[in-house]
Amino acid sequence: MSRIGKKPIVVPEGVEISVNGSEVTVKGPKGTLTQSFNAHMSYETNGNEFIVKRPDDAKESKMIHGTTRALIQNMVTGVKDGFTKTLSIIGIGYAASMQGKNLVLRIGFANPITIVPMDGVTISCPDANTVVVTGIDAQKVGQQAAVIRQVRKPEPYHGKGIRYKDEKVELRVSKAKKKESATK
């Protein structure tokens, strides 16, 4: 068995998991998520544990066993606690603000960039240089954060741009600085 796939999912109090054929629905305090999985997978509930089982040791079954378990675990975590991605905006004059539910980025282009959030995702700006993306679906939160980061990726010489909060950007030395240090 897959190491990830054989681990049981601990269902916290206040979260319900129901299975209808190949469709798994998870309900919790933050909302409800439903997703369809491979029809060959079987599910078992044992007290407060939810177990994903594969039908055989075929290569395809092994491949999707751990993935199915991980996706259901993310659904449980999402409806219980939610997911958050924080982005930092680095650069002189670069700023973010909210206009209703939409994010407005002023990051060195002639016109501001407006980003409309996906369904089920909330964007907020605690200050002009921080953007926080929250939601119950890990995939949507990650995708929305990636779309925001894609507007102005961090450039390698000065580090200006939009980056994830904990992202390390390795700065390169420019040719002018290389020549300057070589002459000393």
PDB file of C-alpha atoms in Angstrom:
ATOM      1  CA  MET A   1       0.000   0.000   0.000  1.00  0.00           C
ATOM      2  CA  SER A   2       0.963   3.589  -0.474  1.00  0.00           C
ATOM      3  CA  ARG A   3       2.424   5.137   2.668  1.00  0.00           C
ATOM      4  CA  ILE A   4       0.179   8.169   2.310  1.00  0.00           C
ATOM      5  CA  GLY A   5      -2.838   6.179   1.102  1.00  0.00           C
ATOM      6  CA  LYS A   6      -2.882   3.749   4.005  1.00  0.00           C
ATOM      7  CA  LYS A   7      -2.931   6.487   6.669  1.00  0.00           C
ATOM      8  CA  PRO A   8      -6.430   7.019   8.036  1.00  0.00           C
ATOM      9  CA  ILE A   9      -7.926  10.519   7.863  1.00  0.00           C
ATOM     10  CA  VAL A  10      -8.845  11.698  11.345  1.00  0.00           C
ATOM     11  CA  VAL A  11     -12.222  13.432  11.095  1.00  0.00           C
ATOM     12  CA  PRO A  12     -12.375  16.261  13.656  1.00  0.00           C
ATOM     13  CA  GLU A  13     -15.506  17.056  15.629  1.00  0.00           C
ATOM     14  CA  GLY A  14     -17.967  19.151  13.622  1.00  0.00           C
ATOM     15  CA  VAL A  15     -16.900  17.693  10.259  1.00  0.00           C
ATOM     16  CA  GLU A  16     -18.969  15.123   8.346  1.00  0.00           C
ATOM     17  CA  ILE A  17     -17.850  13.025   5.370  1.00  0.00           C
ATOM     18  CA  SER A  18     -20.430  11.372   3.137  1.00  0.00           C
ATOM     19  CA  VAL A  19     -19.852   9.185   0.086  1.00  0.00           C
ATOM     20  CA  ASN A  20     -22.276   8.854  -2.822  1.00  0.00           C
ATOM     21  CA  GLY A  21     -20.774   6.492  -5.390  1.00  0.00           C
ATOM     22  CA  SER A  22     -17.496   8.098  -6.453  1.00  0.00           C
ATOM     23  CA  GLU A  23     -18.417  11.522  -5.067  1.00  0.00           C
ATOM     24  CA  VAL A  24     -17.138  12.544  -1.627  1.00  0.00           C
ATOM     25  CA  THR A  25     -18.765  15.446   0.248  1.00  0.00           C
ATOM     26  CA  VAL A  26     -17.175  17.031   3.304  1.00  0.00           C
ATOM     27  CA  LYS A  27     -19.236  19.397   5.496  1.00  0.00           C
ATOM     28  CA  GLY A  28     -17.761  21.526   8.242  1.00  0.00           C
ATOM     29  CA  PRO A  29     -18.046  24.840  10.061  1.00  0.00           C
ATOM     30  CA  LYS A  30     -16.509  26.838   7.175  1.00  0.00           C
ATOM     31  CA  GLY A  31     -18.559  25.284   4.355  1.00  0.00           C
ATOM     32  CA  THR A  32     -19.050  22.252   2.127  1.00  0.00           C
ATOM     33  CA  LEU A  33     -16.740  20.745  -0.495  1.00  0.00           C
ATOM     34  CA  THR A  34     -17.685  18.052  -3.009  1.00  0.00           C
ATOM     35  CA  GLN A  35     -15.333  16.260  -5.374  1.00  0.00           C
ATOM     36  CA  SER A  36     -15.521  13.209  -7.626  1.00  0.00           C
ATOM     37  CA  PHE A  37     -12.788  10.596  -7.439  1.00  0.00           C
ATOM     38  CA  ASN A  38     -11.955   7.403  -9.295  1.00  0.00           C
ATOM     39  CA  ALA A  39     -14.884   4.970  -9.139  1.00  0.00           C
ATOM     40  CA  HIS A  40     -12.592   2.035  -8.246  1.00  0.00           C
ATOM     41  CA  MET A  41     -11.623   3.495  -4.866  1.00  0.00           C
ATOM     42  CA  SER A  42     -13.635   2.370  -1.844  1.00  0.00           C
ATOM     43  CA  TYR A  43     -14.134   4.211   1.434  1.00  0.00           C
ATOM     44  CA  GLU A  44     -14.652   3.023   4.973  1.00  0.00           C
ATOM     45  CA  THR A  45     -15.614   4.877   8.136  1.00  0.00           C
ATOM     46  CA  ASN A  46     -14.310   3.570  11.444  1.00  0.00           C
ATOM     47  CA  GLY A  47     -15.386   5.793  14.349  1.00  0.00           C
ATOM     48  CA  ASN A  48     -13.729   9.156  13.747  1.00  0.00           C
ATOM     49  CA  GLU A  49     -11.410   7.766  11.060  1.00  0.00           C
ATOM     50  CA  PHE A  50     -12.029   7.748   7.304  1.00  0.00           C
ATOM     51  CA  ILE A  51     -10.041   5.216   5.272  1.00  0.00           C
ATOM     52  CA  VAL A  52      -9.447   5.166   1.505  1.00  0.00           C
ATOM     53  CA  LYS A  53      -8.930   1.668   0.071  1.00  0.00           C
ATOM     54  CA  ARG A  54      -7.804   0.601  -3.362  1.00  0.00           C
ATOM     55  CA  PRO A  55      -9.288  -2.459  -5.089  1.00  0.00           C
ATOM     56  CA  ASP A  56      -6.046  -4.141  -6.189  1.00  0.00           C
ATOM     57  CA  ASP A  57      -2.307  -3.658  -6.639  1.00  0.00           C
ATOM     58  CA  ALA A  58      -2.535  -2.516 -10.260  1.00  0.00           C
ATOM     59  CA  LYS A  59      -0.197   0.346 -11.168  1.00  0.00           C
ATOM     60  CA  GLU A  60      -3.080   2.764 -11.808  1.00  0.00           C
ATOM     61  CA  SER A  61      -4.695   1.953  -8.446  1.00  0.00           C
ATOM     62  CA  LYS A  62      -1.418   2.533  -6.625  1.00  0.00           C
ATOM     63  CA  MET A  63      -0.939   5.864  -8.393  1.00  0.00           C
ATOM     64  CA  ILE A  64      -4.293   7.328  -7.391  1.00  0.00           C
ATOM     65  CA  HIS A  65      -4.560   5.828  -3.898  1.00  0.00           C
ATOM     66  CA  GLY A  66      -2.326   8.331  -2.119  1.00  0.00           C
ATOM     67  CA  THR A  67      -3.570  11.245  -4.217  1.00  0.00           C
ATOM     68  CA  THR A  68      -7.198  10.509  -3.357  1.00  0.00           C
ATOM     69  CA  ARG A  69      -6.397  10.303   0.344  1.00  0.00           C
ATOM     70  CA  ALA A  70      -4.398  13.566   0.246  1.00  0.00           C
ATOM     71  CA  LEU A  71      -7.175  15.431  -1.574  1.00  0.00           C
ATOM     72  CA  ILE A  72      -9.793  14.250   0.942  1.00  0.00           C
ATOM     73  CA  GLN A  73      -7.466  15.266   3.797  1.00  0.00           C
ATOM     74  CA  ASN A  74      -7.191  18.757   2.222  1.00  0.00           C
ATOM     75  CA  MET A  75     -10.984  18.925   2.004  1.00  0.00           C
ATOM     76  CA  VAL A  76     -11.275  18.079   5.719  1.00  0.00           C
ATOM     77  CA  THR A  77      -8.620  20.661   6.652  1.00  0.00           C
ATOM     78  CA  GLY A  78     -10.287  23.282   4.443  1.00  0.00           C
ATOM     79  CA  VAL A  79     -13.773  22.992   5.926  1.00  0.00           C
ATOM     80  CA  LYS A  80     -12.356  22.891   9.464  1.00  0.00           C
ATOM     81  CA  ASP A  81      -9.615  25.576   9.387  1.00  0.00           C
ATOM     82  CA  GLY A  82      -9.379  26.965   5.838  1.00  0.00           C
ATOM     83  CA  PHE A  83      -6.271  27.798   3.815  1.00  0.00           C
ATOM     84  CA  THR A  84      -4.306  31.043   3.593  1.00  0.00           C
ATOM     85  CA  LYS A  85      -1.579  32.299   1.259  1.00  0.00           C
ATOM     86  CA  THR A  86       0.176  35.586   1.993  1.00  0.00           C
ATOM     87  CA  LEU A  87       1.929  37.582  -0.723  1.00  0.00           C
ATOM     88  CA  SER A  88       4.365  40.473  -0.247  1.00  0.00           C
ATOM     89  CA  ILE A  89       4.742  43.354  -2.682  1.00  0.00           C
ATOM     90  CA  ILE A  90       8.306  44.682  -2.867  1.00  0.00           C
ATOM     91  CA  GLY A  91       9.221  47.845  -4.782  1.00  0.00           C
ATOM     92  CA  ILE A  92       9.150  51.616  -4.470  1.00  0.00           C
ATOM     93  CA  GLY A  93       5.708  52.899  -5.389  1.00  0.00           C
ATOM     94  CA  TYR A  94       4.239  49.389  -5.627  1.00  0.00           C
ATOM     95  CA  ALA A  95       0.960  49.062  -3.737  1.00  0.00           C
ATOM     96  CA  ALA A  96      -2.221  46.994  -3.479  1.00  0.00           C
ATOM     97  CA  SER A  97      -5.672  48.102  -2.427  1.00  0.00           C
ATOM     98  CA  MET A  98      -9.198  46.732  -2.384  1.00  0.00           C
ATOM     99  CA  GLN A  99     -12.031  48.073  -4.517  1.00  0.00           C
ATOM    100  CA  GLY A 100     -15.085  46.210  -3.243  1.00  0.00           C
ATOM    101  CA  LYS A 101     -14.130  42.534  -3.517  1.00  0.00           C
ATOM    102  CA  ASN A 102     -11.595  43.177  -6.298  1.00  0.00           C
ATOM    103  CA  LEU A 103      -7.859  43.602  -5.800  1.00  0.00           C
ATOM    104  CA  VAL A 104      -6.241  46.626  -7.465  1.00  0.00           C
ATOM    105  CA  LEU A 105      -2.469  46.421  -8.012  1.00  0.00           C
ATOM    106  CA  ARG A 106      -0.314  49.452  -8.821  1.00  0.00           C
ATOM    107  CA  ILE A 107       3.001  47.859  -9.655  1.00  0.00           C
ATOM    108  CA  GLY A 108       4.821  49.956 -12.214  1.00  0.00           C
ATOM    109  CA  PHE A 109       2.526  49.586 -15.209  1.00  0.00           C
ATOM    110  CA  ALA A 110       0.790  52.569 -16.855  1.00  0.00           C
ATOM    111  CA  ASN A 111      -2.623  51.431 -15.590  1.00  0.00           C
ATOM    112  CA  PRO A 112      -3.588  49.644 -12.384  1.00  0.00           C
ATOM    113  CA  ILE A 113      -4.278  45.907 -12.661  1.00  0.00           C
ATOM    114  CA  THR A 114      -7.642  44.708 -11.302  1.00  0.00           C
ATOM    115  CA  ILE A 115      -7.969  41.086 -10.201  1.00  0.00           C
ATOM    116  CA  VAL A 116     -11.414  39.593  -9.599  1.00  0.00           C
ATOM    117  CA  PRO A 117     -11.325  36.755  -7.019  1.00  0.00           C
ATOM    118  CA  MET A 118     -12.428  33.225  -7.951  1.00  0.00           C
ATOM    119  CA  ASP A 119     -15.608  31.779  -6.449  1.00  0.00           C
ATOM    120  CA  GLY A 120     -14.974  30.586  -2.902  1.00  0.00           C
ATOM    121  CA  VAL A 121     -11.821  32.710  -2.480  1.00  0.00           C
ATOM    122  CA  THR A 122     -11.489  35.922  -0.477  1.00  0.00           C
ATOM    123  CA  ILE A 123      -8.734  38.478  -1.044  1.00  0.00           C
ATOM    124  CA  SER A 124      -7.789  41.109   1.534  1.00  0.00           C
ATOM    125  CA  CYS A 125      -5.089  43.776   1.949  1.00  0.00           C
ATOM    126  CA  PRO A 126      -4.096  44.390   5.583  1.00  0.00           C
ATOM    127  CA  ASP A 127      -1.650  47.023   4.300  1.00  0.00           C
ATOM    128  CA  ALA A 128      -0.447  48.381   0.940  1.00  0.00           C
ATOM    129  CA  ASN A 129       2.382  45.814   0.632  1.00  0.00           C
ATOM    130  CA  THR A 130       0.579  42.644   1.759  1.00  0.00           C
ATOM    131  CA  VAL A 131      -2.124  40.580   0.044  1.00  0.00           C
ATOM    132  CA  VAL A 132      -3.841  37.698   1.854  1.00  0.00           C
ATOM    133  CA  VAL A 133      -5.764  35.037  -0.091  1.00  0.00           C
ATOM    134  CA  THR A 134      -8.082  32.781   1.969  1.00  0.00           C
ATOM    135  CA  GLY A 135     -10.615  30.047   1.244  1.00  0.00           C
ATOM    136  CA  ILE A 136     -11.649  26.472   2.010  1.00  0.00           C
ATOM    137  CA  ASP A 137     -10.416  24.893  -1.242  1.00  0.00           C
ATOM    138  CA  ALA A 138      -6.608  24.507  -1.223  1.00  0.00           C
ATOM    139  CA  GLN A 139      -6.411  24.300  -5.012  1.00  0.00           C
ATOM    140  CA  LYS A 140      -8.387  27.520  -5.580  1.00  0.00           C
ATOM    141  CA  VAL A 141      -6.427  29.432  -2.931  1.00  0.00           C
ATOM    142  CA  GLY A 142      -3.119  28.341  -4.470  1.00  0.00           C
ATOM    143  CA  GLN A 143      -4.312  29.126  -8.002  1.00  0.00           C
ATOM    144  CA  GLN A 144      -5.538  32.607  -7.025  1.00  0.00           C
ATOM    145  CA  ALA A 145      -2.235  33.370  -5.267  1.00  0.00           C
ATOM    146  CA  ALA A 146      -0.329  32.176  -8.354  1.00  0.00           C
ATOM    147  CA  VAL A 147      -2.434  34.423 -10.624  1.00  0.00           C
ATOM    148  CA  ILE A 148      -1.653  37.442  -8.424  1.00  0.00           C
ATOM    149  CA  ARG A 149       2.072  36.589  -8.322  1.00  0.00           C
ATOM    150  CA  GLN A 150       2.132  36.128 -12.108  1.00  0.00           C
ATOM    151  CA  VAL A 151       1.238  39.814 -12.644  1.00  0.00           C
ATOM    152  CA  ARG A 152       4.763  40.886 -11.597  1.00  0.00           C
ATOM    153  CA  LYS A 153       7.136  38.061 -10.643  1.00  0.00           C
ATOM    154  CA  PRO A 154      10.139  39.024  -8.518  1.00  0.00           C
ATOM    155  CA  GLU A 155      12.960  40.098 -10.784  1.00  0.00           C
ATOM    156  CA  PRO A 156      16.437  38.696 -10.053  1.00  0.00           C
ATOM    157  CA  TYR A 157      18.534  41.905  -9.864  1.00  0.00           C
ATOM    158  CA  HIS A 158      16.679  44.097  -7.355  1.00  0.00           C
ATOM    159  CA  GLY A 159      14.062  41.645  -6.052  1.00  0.00           C
ATOM    160  CA  LYS A 160      11.130  43.932  -6.931  1.00  0.00           C
ATOM    161  CA  GLY A 161       7.776  42.314  -7.617  1.00  0.00           C
ATOM    162  CA  ILE A 162       5.167  40.110  -5.946  1.00  0.00           C
ATOM    163  CA  ARG A 163       6.348  37.085  -3.990  1.00  0.00           C
ATOM    164  CA  TYR A 164       5.017  34.632  -1.438  1.00  0.00           C
ATOM    165  CA  LYS A 165       5.673  35.706   2.147  1.00  0.00           C
ATOM    166  CA  ASP A 166       8.340  33.069   2.861  1.00  0.00           C
ATOM    167  CA  GLU A 167       9.771  32.937  -0.674  1.00  0.00           C
ATOM    168  CA  LYS A 168      13.509  33.516  -0.967  1.00  0.00           C
ATOM    169  CA  VAL A 169      14.604  35.307  -4.134  1.00  0.00           C
ATOM    170  CA  GLU A 170      18.274  34.814  -4.919  1.00  0.00           C
ATOM    171  CA  LEU A 171      19.609  38.067  -6.313  1.00  0.00           C
ATOM    172  CA  ARG A 172      22.092  38.070  -9.174  1.00  0.00           C
ATOM    173  CA  VAL A 173      25.031  40.397  -9.482  1.00  0.00           C
ATOM    174  CA  SER A 174      24.724  42.719 -12.481  1.00  0.00           C
ATOM    175  CA  LYS A 175      27.476  43.014 -15.101  1.00  0.00           C
ATOM    176  CA  ALA A 176      28.268  46.558 -13.974  1.00  0.00           C
ATOM    177  CA  LYS A 177      28.813  45.415 -10.393  1.00  0.00           C
ATOM    178  CA  LYS A 178      30.930  42.486 -11.579  1.00  0.00           C
ATOM    179  CA  LYS A 179      33.191  44.883 -13.523  1.00  0.00           C
ATOM    180  CA  GLU A 180      33.336  47.251 -10.550  1.00  0.00           C
ATOM    181  CA  SER A 181      34.381  44.495  -8.138  1.00  0.00           C
ATOM    182  CA  ALA A 182      36.922  43.105 -10.643  1.00  0.00           C
ATOM    183  CA  THR A 183      38.739  46.449 -10.940  1.00  0.00           C
ATOM    184  CA  LYS A 184      39.209  46.832  -7.183  1.00  0.00           C
TER     185      LYS A 184
END
